[in-house]
CSV table of C-alpha atoms in Angstrom, one decimal:
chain,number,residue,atom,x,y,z
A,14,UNK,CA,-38.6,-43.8,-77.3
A,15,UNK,CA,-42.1,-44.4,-76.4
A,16,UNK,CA,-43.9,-41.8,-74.7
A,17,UNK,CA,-44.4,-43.4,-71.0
A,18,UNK,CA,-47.8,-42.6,-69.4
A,19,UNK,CA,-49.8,-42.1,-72.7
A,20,UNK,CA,-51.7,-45.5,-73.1
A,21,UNK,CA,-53.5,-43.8,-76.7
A,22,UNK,CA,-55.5,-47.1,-77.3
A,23,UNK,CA,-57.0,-46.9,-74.1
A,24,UNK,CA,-57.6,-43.0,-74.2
A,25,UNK,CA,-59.2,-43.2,-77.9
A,26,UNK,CA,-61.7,-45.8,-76.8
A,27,UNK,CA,-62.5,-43.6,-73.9
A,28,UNK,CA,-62.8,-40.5,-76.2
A,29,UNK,CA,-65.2,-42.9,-78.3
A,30,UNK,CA,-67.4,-44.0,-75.1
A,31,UNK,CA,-67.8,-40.6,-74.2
A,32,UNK,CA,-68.9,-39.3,-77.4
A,33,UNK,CA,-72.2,-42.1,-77.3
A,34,UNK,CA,-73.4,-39.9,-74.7
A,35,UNK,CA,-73.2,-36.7,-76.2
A,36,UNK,CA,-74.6,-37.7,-79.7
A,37,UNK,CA,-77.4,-35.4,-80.7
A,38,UNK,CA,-80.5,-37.9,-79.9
A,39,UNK,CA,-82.5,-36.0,-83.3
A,40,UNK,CA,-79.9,-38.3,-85.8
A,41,UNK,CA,-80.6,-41.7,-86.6
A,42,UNK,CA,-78.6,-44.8,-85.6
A,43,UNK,CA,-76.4,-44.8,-88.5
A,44,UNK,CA,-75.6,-41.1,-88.3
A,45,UNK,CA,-74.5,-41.6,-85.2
A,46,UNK,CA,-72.5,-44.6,-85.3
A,47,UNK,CA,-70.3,-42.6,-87.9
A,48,UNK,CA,-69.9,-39.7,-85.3
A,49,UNK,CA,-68.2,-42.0,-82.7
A,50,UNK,CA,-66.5,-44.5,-85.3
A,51,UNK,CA,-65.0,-41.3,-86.8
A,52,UNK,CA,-64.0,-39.6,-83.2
A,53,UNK,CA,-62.6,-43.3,-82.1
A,54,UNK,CA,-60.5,-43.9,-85.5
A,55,UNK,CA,-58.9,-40.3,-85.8
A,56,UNK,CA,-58.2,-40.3,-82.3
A,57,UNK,CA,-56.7,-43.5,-81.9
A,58,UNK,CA,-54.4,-42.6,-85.2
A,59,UNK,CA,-53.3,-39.8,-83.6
A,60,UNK,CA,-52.0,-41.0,-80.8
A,61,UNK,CA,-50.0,-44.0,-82.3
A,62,UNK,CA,-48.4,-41.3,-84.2
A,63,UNK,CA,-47.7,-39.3,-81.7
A,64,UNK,CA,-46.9,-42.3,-79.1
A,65,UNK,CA,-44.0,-43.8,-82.2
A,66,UNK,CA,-42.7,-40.3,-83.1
A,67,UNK,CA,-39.6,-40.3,-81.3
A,68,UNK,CA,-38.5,-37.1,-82.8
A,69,UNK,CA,-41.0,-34.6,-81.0
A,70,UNK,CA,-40.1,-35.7,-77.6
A,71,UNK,CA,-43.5,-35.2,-76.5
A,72,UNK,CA,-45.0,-35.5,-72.5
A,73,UNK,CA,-47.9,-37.7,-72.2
A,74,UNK,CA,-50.0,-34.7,-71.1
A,75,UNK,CA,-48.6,-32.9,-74.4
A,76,UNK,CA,-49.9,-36.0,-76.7
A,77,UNK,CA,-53.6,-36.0,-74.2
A,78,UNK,CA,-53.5,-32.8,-75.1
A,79,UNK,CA,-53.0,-32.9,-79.1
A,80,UNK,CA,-55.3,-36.1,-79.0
A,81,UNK,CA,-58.1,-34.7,-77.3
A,82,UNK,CA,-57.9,-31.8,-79.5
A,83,UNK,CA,-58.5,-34.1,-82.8
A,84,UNK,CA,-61.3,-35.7,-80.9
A,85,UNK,CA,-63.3,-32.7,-79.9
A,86,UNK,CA,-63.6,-31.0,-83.4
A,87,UNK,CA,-63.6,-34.7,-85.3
A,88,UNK,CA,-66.9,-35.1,-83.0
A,89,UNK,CA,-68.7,-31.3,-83.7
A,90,UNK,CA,-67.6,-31.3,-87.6
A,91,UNK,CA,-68.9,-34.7,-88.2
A,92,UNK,CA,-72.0,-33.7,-86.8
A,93,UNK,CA,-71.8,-30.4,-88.8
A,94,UNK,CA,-71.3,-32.0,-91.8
A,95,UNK,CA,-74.4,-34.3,-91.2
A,96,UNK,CA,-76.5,-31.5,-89.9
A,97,UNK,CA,-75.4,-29.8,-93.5
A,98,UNK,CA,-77.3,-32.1,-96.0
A,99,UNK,CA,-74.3,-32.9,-97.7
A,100,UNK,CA,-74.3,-36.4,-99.4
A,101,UNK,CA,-72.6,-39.1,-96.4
A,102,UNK,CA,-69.9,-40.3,-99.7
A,103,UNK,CA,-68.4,-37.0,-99.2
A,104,UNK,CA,-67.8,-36.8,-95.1
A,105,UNK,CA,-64.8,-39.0,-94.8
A,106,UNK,CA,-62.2,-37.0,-97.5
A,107,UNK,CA,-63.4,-33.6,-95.3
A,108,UNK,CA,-62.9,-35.0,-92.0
A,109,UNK,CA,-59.3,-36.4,-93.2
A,110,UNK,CA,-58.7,-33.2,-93.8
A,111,UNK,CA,-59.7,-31.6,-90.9
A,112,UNK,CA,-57.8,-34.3,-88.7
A,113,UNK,CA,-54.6,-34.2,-90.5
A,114,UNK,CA,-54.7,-30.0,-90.2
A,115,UNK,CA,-55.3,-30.4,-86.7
A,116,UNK,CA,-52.3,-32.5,-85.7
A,117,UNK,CA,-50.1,-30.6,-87.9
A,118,UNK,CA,-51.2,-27.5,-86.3
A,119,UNK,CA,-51.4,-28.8,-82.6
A,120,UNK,CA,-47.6,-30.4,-83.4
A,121,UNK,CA,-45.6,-27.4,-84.8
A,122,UNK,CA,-48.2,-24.9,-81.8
A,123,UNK,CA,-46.2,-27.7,-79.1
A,124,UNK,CA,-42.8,-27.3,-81.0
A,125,UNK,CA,-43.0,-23.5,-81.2
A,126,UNK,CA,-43.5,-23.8,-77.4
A,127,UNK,CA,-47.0,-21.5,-78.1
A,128,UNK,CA,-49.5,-21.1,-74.9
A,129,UNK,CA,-52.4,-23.7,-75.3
A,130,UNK,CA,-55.1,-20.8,-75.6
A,131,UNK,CA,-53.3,-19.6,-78.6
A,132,UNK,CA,-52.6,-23.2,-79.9
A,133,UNK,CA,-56.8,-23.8,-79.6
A,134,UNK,CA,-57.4,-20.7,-81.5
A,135,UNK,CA,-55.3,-21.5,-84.4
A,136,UNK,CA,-56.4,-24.9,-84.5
A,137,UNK,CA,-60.0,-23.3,-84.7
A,138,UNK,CA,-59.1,-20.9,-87.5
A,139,UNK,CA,-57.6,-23.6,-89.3
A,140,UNK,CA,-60.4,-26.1,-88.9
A,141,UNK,CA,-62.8,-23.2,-90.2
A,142,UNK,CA,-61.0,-22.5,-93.0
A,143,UNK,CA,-60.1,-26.1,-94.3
A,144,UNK,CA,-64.3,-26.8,-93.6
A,145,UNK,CA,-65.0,-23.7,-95.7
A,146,UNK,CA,-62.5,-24.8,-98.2
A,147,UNK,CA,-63.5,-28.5,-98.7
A,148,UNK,CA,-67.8,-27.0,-99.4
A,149,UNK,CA,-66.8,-24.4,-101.4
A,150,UNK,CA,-65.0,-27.1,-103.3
A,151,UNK,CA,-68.1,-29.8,-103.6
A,152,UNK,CA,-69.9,-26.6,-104.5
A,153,UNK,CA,-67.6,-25.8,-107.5
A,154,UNK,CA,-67.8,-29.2,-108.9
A,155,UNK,CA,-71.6,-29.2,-108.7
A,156,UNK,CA,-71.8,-31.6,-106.1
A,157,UNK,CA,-74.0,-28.9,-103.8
A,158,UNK,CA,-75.8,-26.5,-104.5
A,159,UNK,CA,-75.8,-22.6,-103.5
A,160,UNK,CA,-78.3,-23.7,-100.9
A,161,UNK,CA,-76.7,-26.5,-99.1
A,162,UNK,CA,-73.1,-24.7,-99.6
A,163,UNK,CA,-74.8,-21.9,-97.2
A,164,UNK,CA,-76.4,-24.4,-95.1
A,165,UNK,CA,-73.5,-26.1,-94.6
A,166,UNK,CA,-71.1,-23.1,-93.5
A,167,UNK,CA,-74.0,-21.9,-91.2
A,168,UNK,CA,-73.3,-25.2,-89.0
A,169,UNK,CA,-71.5,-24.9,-85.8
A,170,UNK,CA,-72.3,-27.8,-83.5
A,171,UNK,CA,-69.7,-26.4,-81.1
A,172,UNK,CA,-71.5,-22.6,-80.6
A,173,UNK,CA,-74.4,-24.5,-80.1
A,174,UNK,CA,-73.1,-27.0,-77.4
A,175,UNK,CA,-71.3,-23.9,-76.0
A,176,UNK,CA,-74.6,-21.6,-76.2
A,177,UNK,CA,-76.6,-24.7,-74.8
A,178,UNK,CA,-74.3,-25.2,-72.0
A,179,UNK,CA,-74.2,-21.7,-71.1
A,180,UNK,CA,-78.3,-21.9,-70.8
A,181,UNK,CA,-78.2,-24.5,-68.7
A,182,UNK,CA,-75.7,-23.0,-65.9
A,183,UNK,CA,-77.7,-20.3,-66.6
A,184,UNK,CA,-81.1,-22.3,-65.3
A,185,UNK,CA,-79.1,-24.0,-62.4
A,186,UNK,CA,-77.7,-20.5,-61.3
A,187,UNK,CA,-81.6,-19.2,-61.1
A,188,UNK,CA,-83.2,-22.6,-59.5
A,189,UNK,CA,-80.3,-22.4,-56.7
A,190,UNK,CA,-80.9,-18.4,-55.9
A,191,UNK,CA,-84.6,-19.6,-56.2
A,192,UNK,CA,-83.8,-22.1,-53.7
A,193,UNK,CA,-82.0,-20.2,-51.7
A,194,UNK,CA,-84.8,-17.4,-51.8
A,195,UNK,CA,-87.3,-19.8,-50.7
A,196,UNK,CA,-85.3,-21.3,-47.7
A,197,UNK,CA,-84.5,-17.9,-46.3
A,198,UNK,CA,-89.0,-17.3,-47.4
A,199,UNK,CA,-89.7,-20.3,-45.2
A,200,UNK,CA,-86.9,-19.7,-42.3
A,201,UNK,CA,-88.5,-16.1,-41.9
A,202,UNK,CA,-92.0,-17.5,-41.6
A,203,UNK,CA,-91.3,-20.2,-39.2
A,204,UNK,CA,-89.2,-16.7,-37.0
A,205,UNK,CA,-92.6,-15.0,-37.3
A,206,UNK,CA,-94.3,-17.9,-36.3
A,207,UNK,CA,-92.2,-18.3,-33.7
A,208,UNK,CA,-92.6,-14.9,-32.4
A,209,UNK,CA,-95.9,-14.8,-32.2
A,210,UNK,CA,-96.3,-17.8,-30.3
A,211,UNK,CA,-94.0,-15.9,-27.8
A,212,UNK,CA,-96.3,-12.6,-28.1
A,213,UNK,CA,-99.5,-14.8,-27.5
A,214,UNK,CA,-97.9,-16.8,-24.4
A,215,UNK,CA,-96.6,-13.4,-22.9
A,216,UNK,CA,-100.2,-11.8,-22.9
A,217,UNK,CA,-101.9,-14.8,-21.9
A,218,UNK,CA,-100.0,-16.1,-18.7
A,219,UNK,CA,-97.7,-14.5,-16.5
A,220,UNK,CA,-94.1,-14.5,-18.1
A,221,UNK,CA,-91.5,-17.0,-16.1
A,222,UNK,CA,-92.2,-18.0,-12.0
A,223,UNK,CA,-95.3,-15.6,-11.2
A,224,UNK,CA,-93.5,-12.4,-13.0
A,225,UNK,CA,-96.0,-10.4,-15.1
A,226,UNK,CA,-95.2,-9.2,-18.7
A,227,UNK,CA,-94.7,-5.7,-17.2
A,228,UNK,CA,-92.7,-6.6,-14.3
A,229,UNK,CA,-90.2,-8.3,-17.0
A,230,UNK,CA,-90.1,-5.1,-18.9
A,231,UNK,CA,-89.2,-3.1,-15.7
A,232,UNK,CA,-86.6,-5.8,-14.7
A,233,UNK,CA,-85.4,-5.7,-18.2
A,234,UNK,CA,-84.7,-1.8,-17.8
A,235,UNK,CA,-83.0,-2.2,-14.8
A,236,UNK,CA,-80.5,-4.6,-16.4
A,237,UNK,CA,-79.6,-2.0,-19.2
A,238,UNK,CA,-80.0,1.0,-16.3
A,239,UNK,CA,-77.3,-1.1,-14.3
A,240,UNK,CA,-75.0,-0.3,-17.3
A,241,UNK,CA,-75.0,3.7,-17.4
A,242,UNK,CA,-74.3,6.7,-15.7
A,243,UNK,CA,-76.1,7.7,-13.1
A,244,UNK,CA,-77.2,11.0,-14.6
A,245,UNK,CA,-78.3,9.0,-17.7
A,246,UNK,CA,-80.8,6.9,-15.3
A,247,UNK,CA,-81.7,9.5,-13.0
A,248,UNK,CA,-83.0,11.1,-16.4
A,249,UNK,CA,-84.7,8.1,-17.3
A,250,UNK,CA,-86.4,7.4,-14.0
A,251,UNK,CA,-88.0,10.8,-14.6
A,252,UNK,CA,-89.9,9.9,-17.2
A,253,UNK,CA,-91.9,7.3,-15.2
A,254,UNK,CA,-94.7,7.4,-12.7
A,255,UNK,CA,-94.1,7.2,-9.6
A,256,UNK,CA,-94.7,3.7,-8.6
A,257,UNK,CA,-92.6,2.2,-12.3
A,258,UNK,CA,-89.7,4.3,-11.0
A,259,UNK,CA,-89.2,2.8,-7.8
A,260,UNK,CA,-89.9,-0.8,-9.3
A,261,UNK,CA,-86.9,-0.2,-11.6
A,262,UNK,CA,-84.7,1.3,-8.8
A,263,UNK,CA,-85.2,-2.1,-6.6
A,264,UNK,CA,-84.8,-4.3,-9.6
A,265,UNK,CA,-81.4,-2.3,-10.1
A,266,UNK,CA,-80.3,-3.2,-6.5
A,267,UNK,CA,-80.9,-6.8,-6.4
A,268,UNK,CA,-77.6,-8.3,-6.6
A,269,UNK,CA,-78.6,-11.7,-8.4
A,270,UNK,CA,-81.4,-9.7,-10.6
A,271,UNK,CA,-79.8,-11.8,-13.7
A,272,UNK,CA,-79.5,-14.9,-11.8
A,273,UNK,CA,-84.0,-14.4,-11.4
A,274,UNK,CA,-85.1,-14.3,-15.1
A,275,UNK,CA,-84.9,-16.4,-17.9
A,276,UNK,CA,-82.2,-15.2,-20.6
A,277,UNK,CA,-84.1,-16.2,-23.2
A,278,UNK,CA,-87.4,-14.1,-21.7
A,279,UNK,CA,-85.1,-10.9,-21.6
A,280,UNK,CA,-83.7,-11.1,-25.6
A,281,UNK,CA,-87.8,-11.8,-25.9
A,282,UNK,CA,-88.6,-8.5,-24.0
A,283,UNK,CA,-85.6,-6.6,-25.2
A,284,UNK,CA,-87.2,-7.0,-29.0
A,285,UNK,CA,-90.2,-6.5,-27.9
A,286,UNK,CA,-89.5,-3.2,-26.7
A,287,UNK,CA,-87.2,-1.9,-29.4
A,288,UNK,CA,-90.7,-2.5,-31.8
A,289,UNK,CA,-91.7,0.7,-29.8
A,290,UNK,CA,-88.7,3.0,-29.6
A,291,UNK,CA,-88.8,5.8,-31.8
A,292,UNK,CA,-86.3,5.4,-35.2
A,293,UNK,CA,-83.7,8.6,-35.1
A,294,UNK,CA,-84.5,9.8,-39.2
A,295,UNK,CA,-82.0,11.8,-41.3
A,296,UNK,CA,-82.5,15.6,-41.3
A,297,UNK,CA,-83.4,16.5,-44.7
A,298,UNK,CA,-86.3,18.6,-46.3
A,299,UNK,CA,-88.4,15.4,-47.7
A,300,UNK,CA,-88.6,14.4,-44.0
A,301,UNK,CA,-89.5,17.7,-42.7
A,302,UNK,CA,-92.1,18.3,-45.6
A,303,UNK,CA,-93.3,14.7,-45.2
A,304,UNK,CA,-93.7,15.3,-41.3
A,305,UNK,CA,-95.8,18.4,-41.7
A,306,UNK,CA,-97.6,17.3,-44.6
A,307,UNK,CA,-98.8,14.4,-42.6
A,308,UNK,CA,-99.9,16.9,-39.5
A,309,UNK,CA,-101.9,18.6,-42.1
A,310,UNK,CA,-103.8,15.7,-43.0
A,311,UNK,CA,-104.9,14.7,-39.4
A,312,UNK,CA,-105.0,18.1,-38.0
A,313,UNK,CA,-107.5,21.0,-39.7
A,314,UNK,CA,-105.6,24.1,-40.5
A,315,UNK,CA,-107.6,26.3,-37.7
A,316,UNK,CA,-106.1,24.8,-35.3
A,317,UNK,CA,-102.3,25.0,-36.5
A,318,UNK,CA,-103.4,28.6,-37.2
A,319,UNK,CA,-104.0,28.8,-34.0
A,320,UNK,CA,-100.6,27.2,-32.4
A,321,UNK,CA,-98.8,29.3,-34.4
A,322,UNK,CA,-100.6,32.4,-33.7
A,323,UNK,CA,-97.8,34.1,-31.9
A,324,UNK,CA,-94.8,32.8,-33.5
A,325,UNK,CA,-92.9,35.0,-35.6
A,326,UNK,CA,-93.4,36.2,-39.1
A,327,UNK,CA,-90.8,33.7,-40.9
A,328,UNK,CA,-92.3,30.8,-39.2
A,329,UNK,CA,-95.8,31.4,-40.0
A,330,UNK,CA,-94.3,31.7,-44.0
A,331,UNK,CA,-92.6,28.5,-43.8
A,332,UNK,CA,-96.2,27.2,-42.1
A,333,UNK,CA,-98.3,28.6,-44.5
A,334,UNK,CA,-95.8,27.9,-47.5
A,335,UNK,CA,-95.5,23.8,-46.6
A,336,UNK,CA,-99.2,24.2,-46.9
A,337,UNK,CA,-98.8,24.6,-50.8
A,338,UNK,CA,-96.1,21.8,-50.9
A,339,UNK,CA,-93.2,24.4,-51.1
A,340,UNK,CA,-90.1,24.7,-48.7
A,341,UNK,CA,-89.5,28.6,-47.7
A,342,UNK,CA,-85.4,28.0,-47.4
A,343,UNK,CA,-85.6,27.8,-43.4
A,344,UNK,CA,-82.2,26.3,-42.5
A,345,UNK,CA,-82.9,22.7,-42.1
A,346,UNK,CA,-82.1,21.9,-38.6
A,347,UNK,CA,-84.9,25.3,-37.6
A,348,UNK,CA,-87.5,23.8,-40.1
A,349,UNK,CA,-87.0,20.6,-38.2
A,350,UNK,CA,-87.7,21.9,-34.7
A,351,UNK,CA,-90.6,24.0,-36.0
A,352,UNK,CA,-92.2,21.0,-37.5
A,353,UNK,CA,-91.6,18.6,-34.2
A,354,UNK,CA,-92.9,22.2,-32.3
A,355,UNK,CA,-96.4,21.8,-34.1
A,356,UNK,CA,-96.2,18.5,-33.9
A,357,UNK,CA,-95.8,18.1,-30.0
A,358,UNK,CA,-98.6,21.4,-29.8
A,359,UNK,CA,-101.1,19.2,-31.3
């Protein structure tokens, strides 16, 4: 019985089609004509054989499969074999024999029931050695020479398509992360520039409705003060003058204080502000080193000499030792206070 669903006169010429476009464009007209001629009449055999051949019970993806198969290496060993310099009376009794090994191959591989990526890379051993096997032969009748014998088993149009392939997802994979570089490039600029243009309007004009830049800040505050403790803002208050202090402390008793400035304005202010708060750093020595180290520079030794006149004798060591770029072996966390110590004495 027939197999139903495997049209293998309409799948051949389609094999054939597809094969014009993938012809090397380096070969001449004739060379190429054989390529596809070849590919269409091996694949088209094929598949009658495998359509009539009752015996195999084959599925029509099983005889796509076998077919395509056939097609594939009939197109990159033709084009080996032209590639090789061997004489074009010659190409027809190899590729016979490279067909007919495939389907007997891919046949018994579907019989046996053997996974397809096993069945692909017996077909490939096989091809090899029956393409290895046919030059050596033209070689021993003294139709080749040593020369065109190597030439000829160098060829492998399929590592080359595979290699080429390979490049080119390569090549897409960089121009898309280059893409994508440059978008997020571009989308960063046009933030800056939009932030700027904020930074400019806020110091030119009043903010929003006659409120001043600083008066945001304050109100600002007060909406994150309105959040804590009272302890936790009492603390903070203290750290303003008098007249900021009481600002904030009315701001944080206006019951519609969110209500009276733009949301926008106070995500603007709120990043604004965070530019200026101190970043909390890891406690290690390269930080405490770096801190001092930095003193140093701006400061002239007299007068650290000086701060740390009356300070006892192992903090005067570690002083005098991160002078030379060594660190005495102060615990950590006391090295860090001494350093923020001269540091706040300046």
């Amino acid at each position: 019985m027939p197999i139903e669903g495997f049209d293998f006169q309409a799948f051949a010429a389609s094999m054939a089609e597809q094969a014009k476009e993938l012809v090397p464009k380096d070969l001449e007209d004739r060379e190429k004509e054989y390529i596809v001629k070849t590919l269409g009449n091996f694949t088209l055999l094929a598949g009658e054989a495998l359509y009539n051949d009752e015996q195999l019970n084959l599925t029509a993806e099983q005889a796509v499969f076998i077919t395509q198969v056939i097609a594939e290496w009939s197109f990159h060993k033709s084009i080996d074999l032209i590639h090789s310099g061997i004489l074009p009376e010659y190409w027809d009794s190899i590729m016979q024999k490279i067909a007919f090994t495939i389907f007997e191959v891919a046949k018994q591989a579907i019989i046996r029931k053997i996974p397809q990526d096993q069945l692909l890379q017996a077909v490939e051993h096989h091809v090899i050695k029956v393409y290895n096997s046919c030059i050596e032969e033209l070689q021993k009748k003294g139709v080749i020479d040593e020369e065109v014998k190597a030439r000829a088993e160098s060829q492998s149009n399929i590592d080359a398509m595979a290699k080429q392939a390979q490049e080119e997802q390569m090549r897409q994979q960089q121009a898309a992360q280059s893409e994508v570089e440059n978008k997020q490039k571009e989308a960063e600029r046009r933030r800056e520039e939009r932030r700027n243009k904020r930074r400019q309007e806020r110091h030119s004009q009043p903010v929003s409705a006659g409120i001043t830049n600083k008066q945001m800040k304050l109100m600002t505050l007060a909406l994150v003060l309105k959040i804590l403790s009272q302890d936790k803002v009492t603390t903070i208050l203290n750290k303003f003058d008098t007249d900021d202090s009481e600002a904030i402390s009315q701001y944080m008793n206006m019951a519609d204080l969110e209500s009276r400035i733009d949301g926008d304005l106070i995500t603007s202010c709120i990043k604004e502000m965070r530019e200026y708060l101190p970043v909390k750093r890891k406690l290690t020595q390269e930080n405490v080193m770096g801190d001092l180290l930095r003193i140093y520079r701006a400061t002239p030794r007299e007068r650290i000499e000086k701060i740390i006149k009356n300070e006892r004798p192992f903090v005067k060591r570690f002083i005098s030792q991160a002078y030379e770029g060594e660190y005495s072996g102060l615990p950590l966390k006391v090295a860090g206070i001494v350093a923020q110590y001269v540091e706040d004495s300046i």
